[in-house]
Short mmCIF file of C-alpha atoms (C1' of nucleotides) in Angstrom, two decimals:
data_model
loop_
_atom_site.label_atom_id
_atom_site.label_comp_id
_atom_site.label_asym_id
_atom_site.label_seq_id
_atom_site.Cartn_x
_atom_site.Cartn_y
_atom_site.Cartn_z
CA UNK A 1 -14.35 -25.28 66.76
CA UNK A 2 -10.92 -25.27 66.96
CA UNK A 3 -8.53 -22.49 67.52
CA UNK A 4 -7.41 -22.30 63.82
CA UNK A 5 -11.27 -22.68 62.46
CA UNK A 6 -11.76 -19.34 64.91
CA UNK A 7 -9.16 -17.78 63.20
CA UNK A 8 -10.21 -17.76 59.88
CA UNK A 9 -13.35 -17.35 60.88
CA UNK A 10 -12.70 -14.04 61.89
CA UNK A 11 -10.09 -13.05 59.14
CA UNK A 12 -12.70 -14.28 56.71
CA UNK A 13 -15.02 -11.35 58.31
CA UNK A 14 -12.57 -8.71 58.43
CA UNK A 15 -10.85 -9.17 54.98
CA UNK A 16 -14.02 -9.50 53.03
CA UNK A 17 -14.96 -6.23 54.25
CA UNK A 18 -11.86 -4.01 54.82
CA UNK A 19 -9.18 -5.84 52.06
CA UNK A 20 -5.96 -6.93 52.77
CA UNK A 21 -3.95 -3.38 53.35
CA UNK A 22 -7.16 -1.87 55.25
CA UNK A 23 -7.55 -4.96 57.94
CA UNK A 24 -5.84 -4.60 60.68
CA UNK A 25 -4.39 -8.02 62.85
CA UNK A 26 -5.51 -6.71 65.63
CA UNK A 27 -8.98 -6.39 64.73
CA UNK A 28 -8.97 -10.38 63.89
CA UNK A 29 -7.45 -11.28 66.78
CA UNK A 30 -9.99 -8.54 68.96
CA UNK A 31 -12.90 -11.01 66.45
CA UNK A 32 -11.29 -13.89 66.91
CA UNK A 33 -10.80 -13.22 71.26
CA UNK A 34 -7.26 -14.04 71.24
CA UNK A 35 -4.21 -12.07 70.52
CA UNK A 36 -2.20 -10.80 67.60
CA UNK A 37 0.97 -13.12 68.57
CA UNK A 38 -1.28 -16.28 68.00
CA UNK A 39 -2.34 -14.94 64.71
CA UNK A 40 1.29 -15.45 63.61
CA UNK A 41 1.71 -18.64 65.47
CA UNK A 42 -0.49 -20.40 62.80
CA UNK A 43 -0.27 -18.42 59.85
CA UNK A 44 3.40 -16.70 60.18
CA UNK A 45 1.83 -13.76 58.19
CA UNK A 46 -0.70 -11.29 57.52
CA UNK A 47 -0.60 -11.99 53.27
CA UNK A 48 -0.23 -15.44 54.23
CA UNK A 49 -3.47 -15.48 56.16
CA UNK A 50 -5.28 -13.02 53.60
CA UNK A 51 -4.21 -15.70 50.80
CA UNK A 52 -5.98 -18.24 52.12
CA UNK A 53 -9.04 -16.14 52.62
CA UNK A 54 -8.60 -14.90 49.26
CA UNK A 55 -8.48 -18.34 47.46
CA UNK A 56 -11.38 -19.40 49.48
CA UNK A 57 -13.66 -16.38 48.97
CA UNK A 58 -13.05 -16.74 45.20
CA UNK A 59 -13.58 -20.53 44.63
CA UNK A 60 -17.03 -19.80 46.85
CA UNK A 61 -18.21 -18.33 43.57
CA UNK A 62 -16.88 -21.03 41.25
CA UNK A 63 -19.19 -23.76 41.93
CA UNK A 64 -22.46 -21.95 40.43
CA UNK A 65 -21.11 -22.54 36.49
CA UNK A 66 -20.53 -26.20 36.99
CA UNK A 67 -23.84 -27.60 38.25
CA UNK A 68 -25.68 -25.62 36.12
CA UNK A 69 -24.23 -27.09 33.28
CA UNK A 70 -25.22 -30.31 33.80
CA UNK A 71 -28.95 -30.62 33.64
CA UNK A 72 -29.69 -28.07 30.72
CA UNK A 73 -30.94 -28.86 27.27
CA UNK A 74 -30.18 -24.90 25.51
CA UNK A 75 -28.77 -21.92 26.09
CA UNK A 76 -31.91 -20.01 27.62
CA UNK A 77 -32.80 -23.06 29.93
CA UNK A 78 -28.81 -22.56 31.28
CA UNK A 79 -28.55 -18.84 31.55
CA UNK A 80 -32.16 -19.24 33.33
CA UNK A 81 -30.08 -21.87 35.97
CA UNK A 82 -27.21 -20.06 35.87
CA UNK A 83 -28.62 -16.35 36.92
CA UNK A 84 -30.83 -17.82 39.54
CA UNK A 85 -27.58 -19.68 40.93
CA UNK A 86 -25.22 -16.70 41.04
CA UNK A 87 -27.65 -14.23 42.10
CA UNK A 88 -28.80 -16.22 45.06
CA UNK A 89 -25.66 -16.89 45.95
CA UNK A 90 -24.20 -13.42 45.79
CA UNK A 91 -27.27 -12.35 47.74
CA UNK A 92 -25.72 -14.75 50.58
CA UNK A 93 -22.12 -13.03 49.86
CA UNK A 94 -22.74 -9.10 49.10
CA UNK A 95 -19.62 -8.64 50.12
CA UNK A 96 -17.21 -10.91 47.68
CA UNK A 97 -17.90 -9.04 44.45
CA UNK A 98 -16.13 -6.38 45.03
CA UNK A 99 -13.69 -7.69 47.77
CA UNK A 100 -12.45 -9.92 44.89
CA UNK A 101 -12.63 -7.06 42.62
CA UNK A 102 -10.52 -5.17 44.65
CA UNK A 103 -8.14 -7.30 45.84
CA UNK A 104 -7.26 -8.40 42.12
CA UNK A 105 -7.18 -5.05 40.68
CA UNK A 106 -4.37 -4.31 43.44
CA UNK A 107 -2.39 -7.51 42.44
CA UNK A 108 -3.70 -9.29 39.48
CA UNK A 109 -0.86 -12.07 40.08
CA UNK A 110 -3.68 -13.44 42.74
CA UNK A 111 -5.65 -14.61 39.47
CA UNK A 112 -2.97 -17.36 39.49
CA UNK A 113 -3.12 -18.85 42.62
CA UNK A 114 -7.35 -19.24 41.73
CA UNK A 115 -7.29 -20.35 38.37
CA UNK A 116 -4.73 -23.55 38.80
CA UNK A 117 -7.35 -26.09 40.03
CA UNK A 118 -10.31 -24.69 39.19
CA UNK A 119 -10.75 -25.73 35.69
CA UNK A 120 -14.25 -24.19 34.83
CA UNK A 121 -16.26 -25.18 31.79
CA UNK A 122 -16.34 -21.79 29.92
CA UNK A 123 -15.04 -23.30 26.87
CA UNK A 124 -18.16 -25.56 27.05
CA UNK A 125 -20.49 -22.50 27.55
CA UNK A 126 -18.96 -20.89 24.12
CA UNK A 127 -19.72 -23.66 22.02
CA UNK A 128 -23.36 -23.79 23.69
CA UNK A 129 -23.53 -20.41 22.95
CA UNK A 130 -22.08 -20.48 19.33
CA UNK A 131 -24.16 -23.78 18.93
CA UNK A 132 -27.58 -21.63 19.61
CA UNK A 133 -26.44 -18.85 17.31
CA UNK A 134 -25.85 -21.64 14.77
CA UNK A 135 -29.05 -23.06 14.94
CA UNK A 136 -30.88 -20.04 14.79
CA UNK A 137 -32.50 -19.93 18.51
CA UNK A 138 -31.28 -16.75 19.44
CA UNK A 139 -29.51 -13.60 17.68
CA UNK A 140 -25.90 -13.31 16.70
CA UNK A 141 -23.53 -12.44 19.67
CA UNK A 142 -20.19 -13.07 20.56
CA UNK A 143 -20.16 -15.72 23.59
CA UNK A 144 -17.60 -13.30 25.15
CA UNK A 145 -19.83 -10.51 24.94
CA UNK A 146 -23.10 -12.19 26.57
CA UNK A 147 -20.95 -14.10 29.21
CA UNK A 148 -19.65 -10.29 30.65
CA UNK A 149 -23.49 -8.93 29.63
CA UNK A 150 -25.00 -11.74 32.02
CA UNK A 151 -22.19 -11.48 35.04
CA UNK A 152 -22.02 -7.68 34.51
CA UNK A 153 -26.12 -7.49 35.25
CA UNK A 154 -25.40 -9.93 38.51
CA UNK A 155 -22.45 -8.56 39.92
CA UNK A 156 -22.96 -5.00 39.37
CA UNK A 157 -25.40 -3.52 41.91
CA UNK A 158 -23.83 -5.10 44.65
CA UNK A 159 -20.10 -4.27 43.94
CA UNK A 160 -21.49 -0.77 43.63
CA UNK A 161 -24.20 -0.58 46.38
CA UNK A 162 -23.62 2.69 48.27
CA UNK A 163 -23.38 4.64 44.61
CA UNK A 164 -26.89 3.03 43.14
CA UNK A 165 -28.51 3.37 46.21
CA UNK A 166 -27.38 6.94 46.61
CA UNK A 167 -27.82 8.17 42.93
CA UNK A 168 -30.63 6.20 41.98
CA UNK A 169 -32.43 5.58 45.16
CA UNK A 170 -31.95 8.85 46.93
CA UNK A 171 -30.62 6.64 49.82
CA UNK A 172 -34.03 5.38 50.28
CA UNK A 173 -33.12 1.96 51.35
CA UNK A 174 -35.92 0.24 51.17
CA UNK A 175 -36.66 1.14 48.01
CA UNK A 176 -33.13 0.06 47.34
CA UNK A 177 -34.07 -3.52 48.99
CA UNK A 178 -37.18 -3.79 46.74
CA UNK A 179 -35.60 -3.11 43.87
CA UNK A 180 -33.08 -5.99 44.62
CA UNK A 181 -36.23 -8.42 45.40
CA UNK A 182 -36.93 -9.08 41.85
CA UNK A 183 -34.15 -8.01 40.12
CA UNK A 184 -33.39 -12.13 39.54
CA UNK A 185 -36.67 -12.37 37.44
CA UNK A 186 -35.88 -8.86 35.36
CA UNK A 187 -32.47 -9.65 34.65
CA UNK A 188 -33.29 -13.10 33.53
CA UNK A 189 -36.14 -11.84 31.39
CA UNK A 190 -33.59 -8.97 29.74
CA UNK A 191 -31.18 -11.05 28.77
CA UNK A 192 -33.44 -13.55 27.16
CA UNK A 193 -35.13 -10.69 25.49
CA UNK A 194 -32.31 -9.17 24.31
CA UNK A 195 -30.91 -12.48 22.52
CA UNK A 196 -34.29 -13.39 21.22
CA UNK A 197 -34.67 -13.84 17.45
CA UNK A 198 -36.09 -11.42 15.89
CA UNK A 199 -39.17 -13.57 14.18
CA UNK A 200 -40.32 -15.07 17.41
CA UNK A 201 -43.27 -14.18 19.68
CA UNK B 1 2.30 24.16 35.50
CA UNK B 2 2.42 25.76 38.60
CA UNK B 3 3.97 23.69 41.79
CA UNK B 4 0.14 22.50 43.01
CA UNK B 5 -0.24 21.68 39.91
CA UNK B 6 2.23 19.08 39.80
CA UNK B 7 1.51 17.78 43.16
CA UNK B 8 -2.10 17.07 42.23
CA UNK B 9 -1.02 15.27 38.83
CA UNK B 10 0.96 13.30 40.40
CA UNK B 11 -1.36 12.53 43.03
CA UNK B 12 -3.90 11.64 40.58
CA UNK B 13 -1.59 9.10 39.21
CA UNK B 14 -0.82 7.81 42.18
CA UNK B 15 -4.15 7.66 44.05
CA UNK B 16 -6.11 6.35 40.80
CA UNK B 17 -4.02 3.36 40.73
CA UNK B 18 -3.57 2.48 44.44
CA UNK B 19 -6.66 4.10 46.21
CA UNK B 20 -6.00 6.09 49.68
CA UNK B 21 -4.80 3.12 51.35
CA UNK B 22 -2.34 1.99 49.01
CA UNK B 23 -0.62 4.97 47.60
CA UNK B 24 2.33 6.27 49.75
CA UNK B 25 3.03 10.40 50.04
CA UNK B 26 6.52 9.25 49.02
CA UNK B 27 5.26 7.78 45.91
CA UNK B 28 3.44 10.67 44.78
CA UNK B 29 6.03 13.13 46.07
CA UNK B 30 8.69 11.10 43.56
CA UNK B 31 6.36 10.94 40.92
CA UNK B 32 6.31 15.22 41.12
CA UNK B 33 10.03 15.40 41.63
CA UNK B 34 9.52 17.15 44.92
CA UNK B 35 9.72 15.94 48.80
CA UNK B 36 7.35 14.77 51.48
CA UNK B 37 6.91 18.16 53.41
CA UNK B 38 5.99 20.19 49.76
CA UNK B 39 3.09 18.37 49.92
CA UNK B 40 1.66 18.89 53.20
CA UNK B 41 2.56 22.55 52.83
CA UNK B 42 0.34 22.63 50.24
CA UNK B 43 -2.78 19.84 51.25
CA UNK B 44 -1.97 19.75 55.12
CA UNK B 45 -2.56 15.58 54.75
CA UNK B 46 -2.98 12.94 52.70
CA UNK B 47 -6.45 12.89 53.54
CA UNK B 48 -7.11 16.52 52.30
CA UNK B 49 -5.01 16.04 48.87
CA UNK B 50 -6.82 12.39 48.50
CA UNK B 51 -10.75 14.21 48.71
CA UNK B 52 -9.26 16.27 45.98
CA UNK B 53 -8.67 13.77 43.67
CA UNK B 54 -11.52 11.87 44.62
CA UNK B 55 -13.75 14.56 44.06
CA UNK B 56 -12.60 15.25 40.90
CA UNK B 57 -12.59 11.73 39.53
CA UNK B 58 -15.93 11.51 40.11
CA UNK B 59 -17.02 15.08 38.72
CA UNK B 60 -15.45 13.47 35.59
CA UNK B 61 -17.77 10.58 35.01
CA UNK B 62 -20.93 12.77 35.52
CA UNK B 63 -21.09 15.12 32.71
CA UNK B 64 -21.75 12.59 30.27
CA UNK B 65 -25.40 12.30 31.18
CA UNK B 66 -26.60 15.59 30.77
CA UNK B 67 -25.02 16.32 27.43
CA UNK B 68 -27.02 13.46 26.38
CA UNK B 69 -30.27 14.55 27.72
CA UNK B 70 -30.41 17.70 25.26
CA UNK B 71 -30.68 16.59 22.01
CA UNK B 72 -32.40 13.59 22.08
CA UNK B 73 -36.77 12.75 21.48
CA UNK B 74 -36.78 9.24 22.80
CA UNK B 75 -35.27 6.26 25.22
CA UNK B 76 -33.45 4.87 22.53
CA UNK B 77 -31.83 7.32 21.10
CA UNK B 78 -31.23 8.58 24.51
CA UNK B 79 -29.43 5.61 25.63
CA UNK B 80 -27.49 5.24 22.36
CA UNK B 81 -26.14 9.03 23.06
CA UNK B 82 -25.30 7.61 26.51
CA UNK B 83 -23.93 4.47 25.96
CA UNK B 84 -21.52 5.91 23.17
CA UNK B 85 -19.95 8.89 25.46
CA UNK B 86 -19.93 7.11 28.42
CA UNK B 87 -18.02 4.27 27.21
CA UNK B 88 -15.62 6.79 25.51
CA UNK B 89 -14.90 8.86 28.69
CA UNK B 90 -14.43 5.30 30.21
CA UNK B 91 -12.16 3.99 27.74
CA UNK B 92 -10.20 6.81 28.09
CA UNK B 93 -10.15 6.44 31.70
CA UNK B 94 -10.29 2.86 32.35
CA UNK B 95 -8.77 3.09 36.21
CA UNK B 96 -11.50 5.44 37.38
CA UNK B 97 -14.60 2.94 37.88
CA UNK B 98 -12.56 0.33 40.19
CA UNK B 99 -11.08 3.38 42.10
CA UNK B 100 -14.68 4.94 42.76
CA UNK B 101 -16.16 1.26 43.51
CA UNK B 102 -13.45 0.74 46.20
CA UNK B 103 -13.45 3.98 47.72
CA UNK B 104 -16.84 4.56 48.07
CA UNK B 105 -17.14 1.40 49.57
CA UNK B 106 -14.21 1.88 52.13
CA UNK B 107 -16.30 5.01 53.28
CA UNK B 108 -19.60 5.19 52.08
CA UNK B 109 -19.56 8.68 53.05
CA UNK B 110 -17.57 10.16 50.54
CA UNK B 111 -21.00 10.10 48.84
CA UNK B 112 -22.18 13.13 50.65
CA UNK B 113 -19.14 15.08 49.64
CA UNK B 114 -19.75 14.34 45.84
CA UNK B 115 -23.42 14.44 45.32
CA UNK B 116 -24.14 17.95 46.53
CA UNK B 117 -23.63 20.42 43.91
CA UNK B 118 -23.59 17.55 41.47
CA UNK B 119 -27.55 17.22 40.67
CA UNK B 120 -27.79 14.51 38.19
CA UNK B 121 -30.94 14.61 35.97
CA UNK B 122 -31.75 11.11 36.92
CA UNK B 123 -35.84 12.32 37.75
CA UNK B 124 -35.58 13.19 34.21
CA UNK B 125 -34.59 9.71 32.57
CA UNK B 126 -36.72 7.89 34.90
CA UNK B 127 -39.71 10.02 33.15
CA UNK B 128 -38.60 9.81 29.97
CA UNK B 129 -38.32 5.50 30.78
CA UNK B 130 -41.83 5.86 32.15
CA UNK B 131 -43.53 7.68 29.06
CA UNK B 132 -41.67 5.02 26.69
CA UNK B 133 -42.81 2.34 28.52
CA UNK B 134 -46.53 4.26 28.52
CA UNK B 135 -46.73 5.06 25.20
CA UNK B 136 -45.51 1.40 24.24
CA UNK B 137 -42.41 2.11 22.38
CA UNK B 138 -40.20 -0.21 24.70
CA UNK B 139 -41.80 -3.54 26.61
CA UNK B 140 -42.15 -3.03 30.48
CA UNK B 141 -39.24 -2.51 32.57
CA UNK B 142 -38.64 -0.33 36.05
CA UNK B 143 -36.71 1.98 35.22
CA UNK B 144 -34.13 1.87 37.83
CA UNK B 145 -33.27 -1.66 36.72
CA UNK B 146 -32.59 -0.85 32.70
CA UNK B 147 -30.50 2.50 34.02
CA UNK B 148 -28.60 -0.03 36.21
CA UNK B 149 -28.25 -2.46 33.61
CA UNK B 150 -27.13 -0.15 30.82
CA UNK B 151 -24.19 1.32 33.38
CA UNK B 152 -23.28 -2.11 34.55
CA UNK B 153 -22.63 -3.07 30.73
CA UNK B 154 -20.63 -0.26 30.31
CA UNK B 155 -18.64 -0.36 33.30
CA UNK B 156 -18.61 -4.13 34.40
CA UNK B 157 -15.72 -4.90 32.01
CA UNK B 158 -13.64 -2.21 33.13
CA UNK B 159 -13.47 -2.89 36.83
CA UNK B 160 -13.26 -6.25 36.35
CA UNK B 161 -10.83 -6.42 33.38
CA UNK B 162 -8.18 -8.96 35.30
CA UNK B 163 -11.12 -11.19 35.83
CA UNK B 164 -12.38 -10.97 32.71
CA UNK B 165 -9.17 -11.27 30.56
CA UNK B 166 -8.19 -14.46 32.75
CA UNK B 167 -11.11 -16.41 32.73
CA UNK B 168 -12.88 -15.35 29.67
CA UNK B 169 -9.88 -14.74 27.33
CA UNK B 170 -7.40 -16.97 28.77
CA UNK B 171 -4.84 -13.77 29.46
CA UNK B 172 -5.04 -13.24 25.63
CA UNK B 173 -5.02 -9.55 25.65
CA UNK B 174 -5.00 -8.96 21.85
CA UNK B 175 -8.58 -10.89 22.47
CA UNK B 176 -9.46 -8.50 24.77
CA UNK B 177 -8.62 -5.80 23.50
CA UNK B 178 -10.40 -6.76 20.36
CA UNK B 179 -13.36 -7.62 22.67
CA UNK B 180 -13.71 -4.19 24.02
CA UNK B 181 -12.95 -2.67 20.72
CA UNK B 182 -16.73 -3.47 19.35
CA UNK B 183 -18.45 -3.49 22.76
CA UNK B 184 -19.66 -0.35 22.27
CA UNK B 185 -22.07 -1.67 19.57
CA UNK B 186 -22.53 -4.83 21.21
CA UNK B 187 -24.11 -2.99 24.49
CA UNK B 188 -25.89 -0.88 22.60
CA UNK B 189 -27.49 -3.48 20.07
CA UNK B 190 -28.30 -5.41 23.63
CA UNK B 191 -29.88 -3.11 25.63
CA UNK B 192 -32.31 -1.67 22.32
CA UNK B 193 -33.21 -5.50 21.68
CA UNK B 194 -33.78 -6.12 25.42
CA UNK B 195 -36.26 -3.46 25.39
CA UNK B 196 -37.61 -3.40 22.02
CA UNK B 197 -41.26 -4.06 22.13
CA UNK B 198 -42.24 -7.90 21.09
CA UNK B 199 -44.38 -6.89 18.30
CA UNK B 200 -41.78 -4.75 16.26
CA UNK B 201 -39.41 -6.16 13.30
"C1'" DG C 1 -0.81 -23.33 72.60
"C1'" DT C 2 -1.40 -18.99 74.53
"C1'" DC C 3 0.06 -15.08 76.68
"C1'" DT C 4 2.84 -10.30 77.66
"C1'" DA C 5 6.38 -7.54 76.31
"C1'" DT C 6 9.23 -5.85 72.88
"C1'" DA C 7 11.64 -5.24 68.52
"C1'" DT C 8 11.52 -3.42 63.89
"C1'" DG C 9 10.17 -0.82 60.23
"C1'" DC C 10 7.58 2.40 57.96
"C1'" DA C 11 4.45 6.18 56.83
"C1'" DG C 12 2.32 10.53 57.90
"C1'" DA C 13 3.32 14.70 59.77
"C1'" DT C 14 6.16 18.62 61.77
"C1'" DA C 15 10.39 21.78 62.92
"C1'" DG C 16 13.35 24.64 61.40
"C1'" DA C 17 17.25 26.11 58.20
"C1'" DC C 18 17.78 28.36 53.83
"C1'" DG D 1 8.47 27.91 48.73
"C1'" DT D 2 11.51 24.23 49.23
"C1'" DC D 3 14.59 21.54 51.53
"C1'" DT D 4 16.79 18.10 55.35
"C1'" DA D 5 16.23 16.10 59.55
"C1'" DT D 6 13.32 14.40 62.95
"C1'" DC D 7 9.21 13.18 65.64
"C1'" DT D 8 5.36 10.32 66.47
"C1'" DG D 9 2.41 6.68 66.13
"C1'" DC D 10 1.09 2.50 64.51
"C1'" DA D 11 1.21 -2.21 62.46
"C1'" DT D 12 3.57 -6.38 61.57
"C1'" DA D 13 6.31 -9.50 63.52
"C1'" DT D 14 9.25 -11.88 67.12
"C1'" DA D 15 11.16 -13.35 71.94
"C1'" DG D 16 10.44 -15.57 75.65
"C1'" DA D 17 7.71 -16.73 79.95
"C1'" DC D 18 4.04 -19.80 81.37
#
DNA sequence: GTCTATATGCAGATAGAC
DNA sequence: GTCTATCTGCATATAGAC
């Protein structure tokens, strides 16, 4: 591993969980076991060392749309694919939901350093979506409205862990934890119930 | 509008938009047409004046669910009630879930200091889930999962609105703006079909 | 490339006049 | 109560030795 690898290494760790104005350099270079004036030597700057962190953290949630796209026949088979993707891989990143959500809300310019080469196929999801509302296979929505529903159900418990777990859960954590287990399968089965034509059984 | 009174409007303003770590006493001390040392004469630090605010922000959101409790005889209209004023107070307040997500997860104990004399009625709702799902009027669900998944609809758009109106709406905000102008009845329509029992038409 | 030492700037907080 | 001026500490960033 080289000196630079080490680096972001340890700014990835401290970013994701503190944000750009609450890191501190020292703290990366404490993580990293080197000092603050080598920090600078290969990134010149704090943002400029938080950008790439930031880019990187963002396209490590891109990925999940595009494969899933590939092998599906409808629109249930792909939101089926595409919840068990993101989920699992948000249950490998707690963190990034809302360290992006942050970080975006405090300069929404970011959006356009992500977006440039990361063409993702939502356009193709709205006309499988329209196409399934066409044909009668599930009820009328807006393909705006179930693409927030279904990332809205993913995202949300983690980007607001310590309030669920508190209000809900009583701070129980394990019951917290549990509830987390399977929440995959009951999201998946919610949002497929809740676009289901009415007529079907 | 006494002198306080200014001081904490401003600091509302400021703090809402910036959270603790971005907002600067200056800032807030311009906003209220006053200088630095007015406010620490009156809030000692910017730690003191923040809780304040923070407090309060959160106080705001929570009323919303016991009005709904009263007059209601089942889940569904229950969570119609709830969807409708929450996403009112919300749309009228659209900075205040991304400020609560990020604070509360820069210090997870703020919780403490906001949950005490603040007893939601959650115990009831879960009961009032549980004898739905008993007597067969809505198909099986936990009922910690549907009360998360109702307030991530609700909220998920919000806190995530840069996201959103980028990748979904192609930074179109008369889309967007349209979007949220019918969610209302799109989350509510959702939820109901996602727990409406199979057999029912 | 990596370090120590230092410069620079800024933000929170205080002292003290009015 | 409100102000100006100042202190203090800290965080980013740089200079310069090795």
């Amino acid at each position: 591993m080289t000196t630079e690898e080490i680096i972001l290494s340890s700014a990835r760790k401290v970013f994701r969980s503190k944000g750009l104005e609450g890191a501190r350099m020292q703290e990366i270079a404490d993580e990293a076991g080197i000092n603050k004036a080598l920090l600078h030597y290969y990134f010149r700057s704090k943002e400029k060392l938080f950008e790439k962190i930031f880019i990187e953290a963002f396209a490590d949630l891109l990925p999940a749309v595009r494969v899933s796209l590939n092998q599906v026949e409808n629109l249930s088979q792909f939101l089926t694919f595409f919840i068990s993707r993101y989920f699992d891989l948000i249950t490998e990143l707690p963190y990034l939901p809302q360290f992006i959500l942050q970080e975006i809300n405090r300069n929404p310019d970011l959006m356009r350093k992500v977006t440039g080469n990361n063409e993702l196929p939502i356009a193709q999801v709205k006309m499988l979506i329209h196409r399934d509302v066409e044909r009668g296979l599930i009820r009328p929505i807006e393909a705006e409205q179930l693409m927030v529903n279904t990332i809205a159900l993913i995202i949300f418990p983690f980007a607001a862990r310590p309030i669920v777990q508190s209000l809900i859960f009583d701070n129980d954590q394990a019951a917290f934890e549990n509830f987390l287990s399977h929440r995959k399968e009951v999201i998946t089965r919610f949002v497929l119930d809740a676009i289901k034509p009415q007529n079907s059984l």
